XYZ file of C-alpha atoms in Angstrom:
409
model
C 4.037 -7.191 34.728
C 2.531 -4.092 34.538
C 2.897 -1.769 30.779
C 3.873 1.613 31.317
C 1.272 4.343 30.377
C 1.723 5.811 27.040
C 0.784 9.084 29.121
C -1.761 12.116 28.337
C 0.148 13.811 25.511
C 0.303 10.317 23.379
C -3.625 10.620 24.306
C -4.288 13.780 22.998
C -2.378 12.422 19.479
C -4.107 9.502 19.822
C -7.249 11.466 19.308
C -6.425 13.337 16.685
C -5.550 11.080 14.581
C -8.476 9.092 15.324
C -10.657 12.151 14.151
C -8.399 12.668 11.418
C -8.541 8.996 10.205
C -12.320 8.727 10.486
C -12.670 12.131 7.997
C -9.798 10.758 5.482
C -11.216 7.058 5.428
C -14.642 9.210 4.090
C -12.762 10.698 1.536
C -10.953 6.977 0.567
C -14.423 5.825 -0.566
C -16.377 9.354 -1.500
C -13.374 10.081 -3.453
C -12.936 7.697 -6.117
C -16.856 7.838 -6.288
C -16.421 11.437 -7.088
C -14.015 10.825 -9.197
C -15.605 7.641 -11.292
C -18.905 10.163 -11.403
C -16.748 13.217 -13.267
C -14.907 10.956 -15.619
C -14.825 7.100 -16.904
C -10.833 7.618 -17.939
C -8.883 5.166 -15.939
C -5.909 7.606 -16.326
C -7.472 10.559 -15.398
C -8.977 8.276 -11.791
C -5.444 7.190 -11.269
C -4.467 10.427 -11.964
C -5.822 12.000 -8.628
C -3.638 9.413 -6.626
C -0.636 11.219 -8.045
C -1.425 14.611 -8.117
C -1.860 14.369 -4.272
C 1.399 12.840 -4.472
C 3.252 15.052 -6.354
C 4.198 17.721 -3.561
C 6.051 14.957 -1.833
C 8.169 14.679 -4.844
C 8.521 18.418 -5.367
C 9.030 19.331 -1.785
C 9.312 16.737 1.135
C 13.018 17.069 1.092
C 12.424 20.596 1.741
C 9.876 20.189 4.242
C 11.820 17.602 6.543
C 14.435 20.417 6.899
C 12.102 23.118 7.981
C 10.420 20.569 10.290
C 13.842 19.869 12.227
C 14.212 23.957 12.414
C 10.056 24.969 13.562
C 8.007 24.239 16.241
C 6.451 20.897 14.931
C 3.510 21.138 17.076
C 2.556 24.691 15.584
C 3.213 23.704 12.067
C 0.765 20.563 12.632
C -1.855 22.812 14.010
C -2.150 25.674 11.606
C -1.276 22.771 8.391
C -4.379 21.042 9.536
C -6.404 24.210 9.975
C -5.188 25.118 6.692
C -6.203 21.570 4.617
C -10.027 21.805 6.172
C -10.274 25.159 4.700
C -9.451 23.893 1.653
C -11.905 20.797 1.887
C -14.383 22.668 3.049
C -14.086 24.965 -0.355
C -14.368 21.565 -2.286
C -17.170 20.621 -0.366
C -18.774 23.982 -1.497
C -17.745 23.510 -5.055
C -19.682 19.366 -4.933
C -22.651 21.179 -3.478
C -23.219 24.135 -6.314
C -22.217 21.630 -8.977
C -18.903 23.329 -9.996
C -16.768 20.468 -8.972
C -14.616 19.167 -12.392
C -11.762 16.812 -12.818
C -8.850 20.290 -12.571
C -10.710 21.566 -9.599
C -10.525 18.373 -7.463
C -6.928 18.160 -9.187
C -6.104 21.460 -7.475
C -7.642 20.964 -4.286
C -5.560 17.262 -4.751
C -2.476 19.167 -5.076
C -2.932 21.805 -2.315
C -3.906 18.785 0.821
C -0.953 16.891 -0.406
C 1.368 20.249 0.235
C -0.113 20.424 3.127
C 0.134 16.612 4.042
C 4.255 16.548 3.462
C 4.742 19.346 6.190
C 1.736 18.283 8.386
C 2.568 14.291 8.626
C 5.942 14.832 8.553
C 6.323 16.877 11.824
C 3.079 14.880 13.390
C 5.480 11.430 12.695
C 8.326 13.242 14.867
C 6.158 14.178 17.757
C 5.383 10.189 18.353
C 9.230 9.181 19.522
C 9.002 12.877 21.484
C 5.730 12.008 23.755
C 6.780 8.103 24.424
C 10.138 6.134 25.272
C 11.714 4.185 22.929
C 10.762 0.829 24.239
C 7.309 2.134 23.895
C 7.448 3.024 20.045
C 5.971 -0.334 18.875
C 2.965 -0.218 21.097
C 2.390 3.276 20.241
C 3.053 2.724 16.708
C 0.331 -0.237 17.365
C -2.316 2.266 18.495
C -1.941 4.686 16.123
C -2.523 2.061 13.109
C -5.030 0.200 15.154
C -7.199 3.473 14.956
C -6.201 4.392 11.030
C -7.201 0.598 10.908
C -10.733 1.122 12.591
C -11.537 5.146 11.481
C -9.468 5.090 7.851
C -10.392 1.509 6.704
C -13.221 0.037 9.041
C -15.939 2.363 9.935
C -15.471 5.486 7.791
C -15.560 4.100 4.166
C -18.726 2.236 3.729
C -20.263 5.352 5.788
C -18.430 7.797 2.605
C -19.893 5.802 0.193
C -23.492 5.621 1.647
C -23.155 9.554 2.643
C -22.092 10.150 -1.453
C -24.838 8.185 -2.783
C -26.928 10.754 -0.308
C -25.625 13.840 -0.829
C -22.007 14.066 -2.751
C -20.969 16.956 -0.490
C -21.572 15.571 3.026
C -18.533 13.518 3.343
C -16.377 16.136 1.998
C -17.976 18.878 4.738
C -17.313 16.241 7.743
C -13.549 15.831 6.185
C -13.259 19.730 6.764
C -14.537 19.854 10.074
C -12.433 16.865 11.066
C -9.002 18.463 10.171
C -9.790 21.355 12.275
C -11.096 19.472 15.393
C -7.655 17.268 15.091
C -5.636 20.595 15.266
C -7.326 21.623 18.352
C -6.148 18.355 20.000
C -2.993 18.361 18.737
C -2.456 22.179 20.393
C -2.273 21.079 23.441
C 0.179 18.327 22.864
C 3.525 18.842 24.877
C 6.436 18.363 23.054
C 9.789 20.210 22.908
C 11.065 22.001 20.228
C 13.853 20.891 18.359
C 17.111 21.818 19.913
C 18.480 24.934 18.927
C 22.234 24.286 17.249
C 23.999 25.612 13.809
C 21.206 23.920 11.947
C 19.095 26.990 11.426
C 22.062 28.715 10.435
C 22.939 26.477 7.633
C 22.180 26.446 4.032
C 18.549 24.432 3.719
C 20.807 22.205 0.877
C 23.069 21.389 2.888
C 20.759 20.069 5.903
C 18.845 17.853 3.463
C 21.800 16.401 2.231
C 22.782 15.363 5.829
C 19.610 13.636 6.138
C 19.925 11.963 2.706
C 23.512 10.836 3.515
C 22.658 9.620 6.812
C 19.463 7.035 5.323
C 21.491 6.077 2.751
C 24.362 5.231 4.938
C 22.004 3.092 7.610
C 21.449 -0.208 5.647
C 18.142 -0.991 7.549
C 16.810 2.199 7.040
C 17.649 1.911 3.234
C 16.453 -1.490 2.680
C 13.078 -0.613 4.392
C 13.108 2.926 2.099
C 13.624 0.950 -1.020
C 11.717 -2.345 -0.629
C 8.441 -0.112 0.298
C 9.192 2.215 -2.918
C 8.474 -0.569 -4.941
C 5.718 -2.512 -2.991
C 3.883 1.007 -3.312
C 4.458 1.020 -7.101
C 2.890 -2.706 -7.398
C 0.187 -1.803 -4.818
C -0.769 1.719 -6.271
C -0.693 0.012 -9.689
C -3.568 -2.177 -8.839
C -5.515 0.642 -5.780
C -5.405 3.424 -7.712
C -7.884 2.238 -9.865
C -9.749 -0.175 -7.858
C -13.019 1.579 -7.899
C -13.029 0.687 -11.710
C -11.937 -2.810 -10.784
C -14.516 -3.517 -8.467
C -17.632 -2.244 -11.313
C -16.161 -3.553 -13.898
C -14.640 -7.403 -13.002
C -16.366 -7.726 -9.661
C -19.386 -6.195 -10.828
C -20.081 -4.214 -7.188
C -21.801 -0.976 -7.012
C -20.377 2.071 -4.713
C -21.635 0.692 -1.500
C -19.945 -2.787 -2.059
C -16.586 -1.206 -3.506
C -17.022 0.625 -0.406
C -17.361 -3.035 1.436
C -13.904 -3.849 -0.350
C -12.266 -0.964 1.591
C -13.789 -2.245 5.075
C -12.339 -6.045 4.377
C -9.042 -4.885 4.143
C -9.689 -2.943 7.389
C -10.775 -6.151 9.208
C -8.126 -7.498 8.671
C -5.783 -4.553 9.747
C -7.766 -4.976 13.395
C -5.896 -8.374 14.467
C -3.036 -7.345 12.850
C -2.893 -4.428 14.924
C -3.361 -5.538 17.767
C -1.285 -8.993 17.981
C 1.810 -7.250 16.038
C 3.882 -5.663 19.299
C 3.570 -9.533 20.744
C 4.307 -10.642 17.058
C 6.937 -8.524 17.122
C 8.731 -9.382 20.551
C 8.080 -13.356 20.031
C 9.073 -13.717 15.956
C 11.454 -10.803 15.174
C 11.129 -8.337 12.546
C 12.766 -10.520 9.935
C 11.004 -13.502 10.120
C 7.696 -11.060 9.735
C 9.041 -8.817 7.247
C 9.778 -12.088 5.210
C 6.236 -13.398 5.537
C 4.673 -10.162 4.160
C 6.693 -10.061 1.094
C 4.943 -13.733 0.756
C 1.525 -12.762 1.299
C 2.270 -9.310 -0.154
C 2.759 -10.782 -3.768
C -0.218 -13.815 -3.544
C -2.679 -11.282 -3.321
C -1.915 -9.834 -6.730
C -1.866 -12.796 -7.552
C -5.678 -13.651 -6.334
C -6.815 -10.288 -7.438
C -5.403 -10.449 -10.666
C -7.371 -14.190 -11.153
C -10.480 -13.734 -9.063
C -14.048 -12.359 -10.620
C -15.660 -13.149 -7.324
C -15.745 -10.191 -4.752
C -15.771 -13.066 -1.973
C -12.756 -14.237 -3.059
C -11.681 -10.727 -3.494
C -13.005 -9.638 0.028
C -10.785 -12.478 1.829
C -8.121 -11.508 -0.226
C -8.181 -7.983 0.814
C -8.644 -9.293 4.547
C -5.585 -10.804 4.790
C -3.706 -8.526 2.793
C -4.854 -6.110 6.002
C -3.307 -8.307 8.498
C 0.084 -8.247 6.778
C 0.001 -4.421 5.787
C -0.583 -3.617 9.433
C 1.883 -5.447 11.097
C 4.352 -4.741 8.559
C 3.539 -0.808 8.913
C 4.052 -0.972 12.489
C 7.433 -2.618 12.136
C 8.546 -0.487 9.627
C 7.572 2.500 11.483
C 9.070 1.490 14.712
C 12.600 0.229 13.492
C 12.649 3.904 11.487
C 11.862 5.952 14.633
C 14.234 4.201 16.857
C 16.925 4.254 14.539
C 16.691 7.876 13.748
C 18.387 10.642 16.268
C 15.762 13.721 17.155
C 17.885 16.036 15.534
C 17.211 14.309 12.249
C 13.875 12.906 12.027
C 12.481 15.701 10.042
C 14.660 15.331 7.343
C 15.297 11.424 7.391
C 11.828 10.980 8.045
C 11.648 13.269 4.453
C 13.680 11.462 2.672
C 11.996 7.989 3.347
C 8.570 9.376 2.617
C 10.128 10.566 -1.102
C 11.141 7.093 -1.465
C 7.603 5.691 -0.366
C 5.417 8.195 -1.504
C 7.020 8.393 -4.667
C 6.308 4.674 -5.094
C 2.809 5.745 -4.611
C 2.877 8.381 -7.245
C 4.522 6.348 -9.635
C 2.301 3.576 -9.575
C -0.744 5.719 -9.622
C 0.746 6.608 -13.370
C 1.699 2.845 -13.694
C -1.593 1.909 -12.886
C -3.778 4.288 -15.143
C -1.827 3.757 -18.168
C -1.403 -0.483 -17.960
C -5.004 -0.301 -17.202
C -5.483 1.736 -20.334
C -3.128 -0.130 -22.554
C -3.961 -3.569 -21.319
C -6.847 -3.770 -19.316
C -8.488 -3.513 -15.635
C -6.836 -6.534 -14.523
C -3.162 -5.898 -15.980
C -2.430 -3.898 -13.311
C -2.365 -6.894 -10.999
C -0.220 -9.241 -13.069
C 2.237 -6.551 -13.238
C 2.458 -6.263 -9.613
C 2.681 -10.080 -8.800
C 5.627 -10.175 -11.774
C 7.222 -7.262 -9.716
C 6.825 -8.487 -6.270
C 7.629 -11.926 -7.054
C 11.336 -10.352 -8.274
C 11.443 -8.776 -4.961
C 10.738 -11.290 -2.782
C 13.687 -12.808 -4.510
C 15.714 -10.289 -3.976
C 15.104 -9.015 -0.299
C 14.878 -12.498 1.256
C 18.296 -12.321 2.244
C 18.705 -8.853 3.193
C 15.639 -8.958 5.616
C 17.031 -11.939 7.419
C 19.888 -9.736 8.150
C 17.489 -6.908 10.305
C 18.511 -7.346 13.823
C 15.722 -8.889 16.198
C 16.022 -5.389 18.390
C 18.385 -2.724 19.590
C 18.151 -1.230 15.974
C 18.631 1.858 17.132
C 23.188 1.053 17.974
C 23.435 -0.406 14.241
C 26.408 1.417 12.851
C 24.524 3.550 10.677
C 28.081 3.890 8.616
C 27.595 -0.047 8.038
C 26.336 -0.783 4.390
């Protein structure tokens, strides 16, 4: 049987995040570089991974309401324009040798402001440009090209470009973001429907949204489970690049390698997780990447062979791209339109404050304890929650997510 088109307006998203995703997966391996070149503090390189962070914590609630009350497609566009100006400033700073741990700090700070309007209102245009029994296929596509630009292609290419010139990776990141908001300007998608909601107090909105995720027990248990697989993952990423030199002994261009084996990975898991999806269930899948999840702490944290490393990071791609997809797709189907901004919010605090906090985690274990305590903590912690969630994610329905009683607990 034939697949519906995903249609011309999916396309055009398509695109820009594949543009997008090719600049950012630069910055995933120039950064750190930049970083590991300005300072040899682990803190202060684990530092940068919450600093971006931080305006997720301080406003993403707020965002998610103004994203349910603007036109999302306008507020991706000039957010966008907004974030290459200030990359391209950075890029200016690398050049002229001005760059120092509080300026990339501050330019840190200012793309993750942008990031909690811009990828907030970009993650409510999917479920407006494709039907609902579409969402994991288009969910699929989007992470198959974050998989292929973010992870694959673009970070060994960052890491070569740094070791040429520290500023050229940073300059293409800048002209990316712009070239994505052209594409995204001619996306067609409605605004959201006009009701009492932009009469209301902004406090009182987000509170809707926040009673509404914490009422939907799926929702919730996918909120919470990935706020703490981000703390254990960001524990050991966030300072990775000092992980790699120090215990695996790689240079830039092979920590830069690292990157690209997790991205392999991410390609077949891409691609086979709608099928994976329709023939296993999301429980049975959710289950096995709480399994694989927490062995590859384990590997990392025992490994001194980047090999062994490598593999490890390739199949720890399969499993973070499946379970991204699934994750993604039970969220937007279970989420009204009228909502998504601020539910949408509200998970991200949850996840991205996972990512923040184990940025901090991270930096300071390392400090206290060593490159490779990091990873023990995380296996300790995700060994508890595979305990723990076992149960609950046998209890996520195999589809139809979107009629759960979202009063059910």
């Amino acid at each position: 049987m034939t697949r519906k088109r995903l249609g011309r307006d999916f396309t055009r998203l398509w695109w820009a995040n594949a543009i997008s995703n090719t600049g950012d997966g630069l910055i995933l391996a120039a950064g750190p570089l930049l970083l590991a070149s300005l300072t040899n503090d682990p803190t202060l390189v684990a530092g940068a991974v919450f600093v971006q962070r931080l305006p997720w914590l301080l406003f993403g609630l707020v965002s998610g309401a103004l994203v349910d009350r603007l036109d999302r497609r306008l507020l991706v566009v000039v957010v966008n324009v907004l974030r290459g100006l200030v990359v391209a400033a950075l890029t200016v700073a690398i050049a002229t040798g001005t760059a120092s741990i509080p300026v990339v700090y501050a330019a840190l700070f200012v793309l993750g402001l942008g990031e909690t309007f811009a990828d907030n209102a970009a993650g409510t245009m999917v479920p407006s440009v494709v039907e609902p029994d579409q969402l994991p296929r288009a969910m699929a596509r989007l992470q198959y090209v974050q998989v292929i630009g973010n992870g694959l292609v673009a970070p060994p290419i960052g890491a070569a470009l740094f070791v040429v010139a520290a500023a050229l990776p940073y300059g293409i990141d800048a002209a990316s973001f712009v070239l994505a908001a052209l594409l995204i300007s001619f996306v067609r998608v409605e605004r959201p429907r006009a009701t009492e909601t932009s009469r209301r107090r902004l406090r009182t909105e987000i509170a809707e949204g926040l009673r509404w995720l914490w009422a939907h027990h799926v929702v919730r248990l996918l909120a919470l489970s990935l706020c703490l697989m981000n703390i254990t993952l960001m524990g050991a990423l966030s300072i990775y690049v000092l992980y790699a030199e120090q215990r695996l002994g790689v240079t830039g261009t092979g920590y830069g390698l690292l990157l690209t084996a997790m991205a392999l990975g991410g390609i077949p898991g891409t691609v086979l997780a709608p099928r994976l999806i329709e023939r296993f269930g999301p429980a049975v899948l959710l289950r096995i990447g709480l399994v694989i999840e927490t062995g590859t702490h384990l590997s990392l944290a025992l490994t001194r062979s980047p090999w062994v490393a490598g593999a490890t990071m390739a199949l720890f791609g399969v499993h973070a791209a499946v379970f991204t997809v699934i994750t993604a797709s039970l969220r937007h189907r279970a989420v009204p339109d009228e909502l998504r901004g601020r539910v949408g919010s509200a998970f991200m605090l949850l996840v991205i404050g996972g990512v923040s906090l184990g940025a901090l985690f991270g930096g300071f274990v390392a400090r206290l304890f060593g490159i490779v305590a990091p990873f023990w903590a995380a296996f300790a912690v995700m060994t508890l929650l595979t305990i723990g969630a076992w149960r609950r994610f046998g209890s996520i329905p195999h589809d139809r997510v979107e009629q759960l009683d979202s009063r059910s607990q």
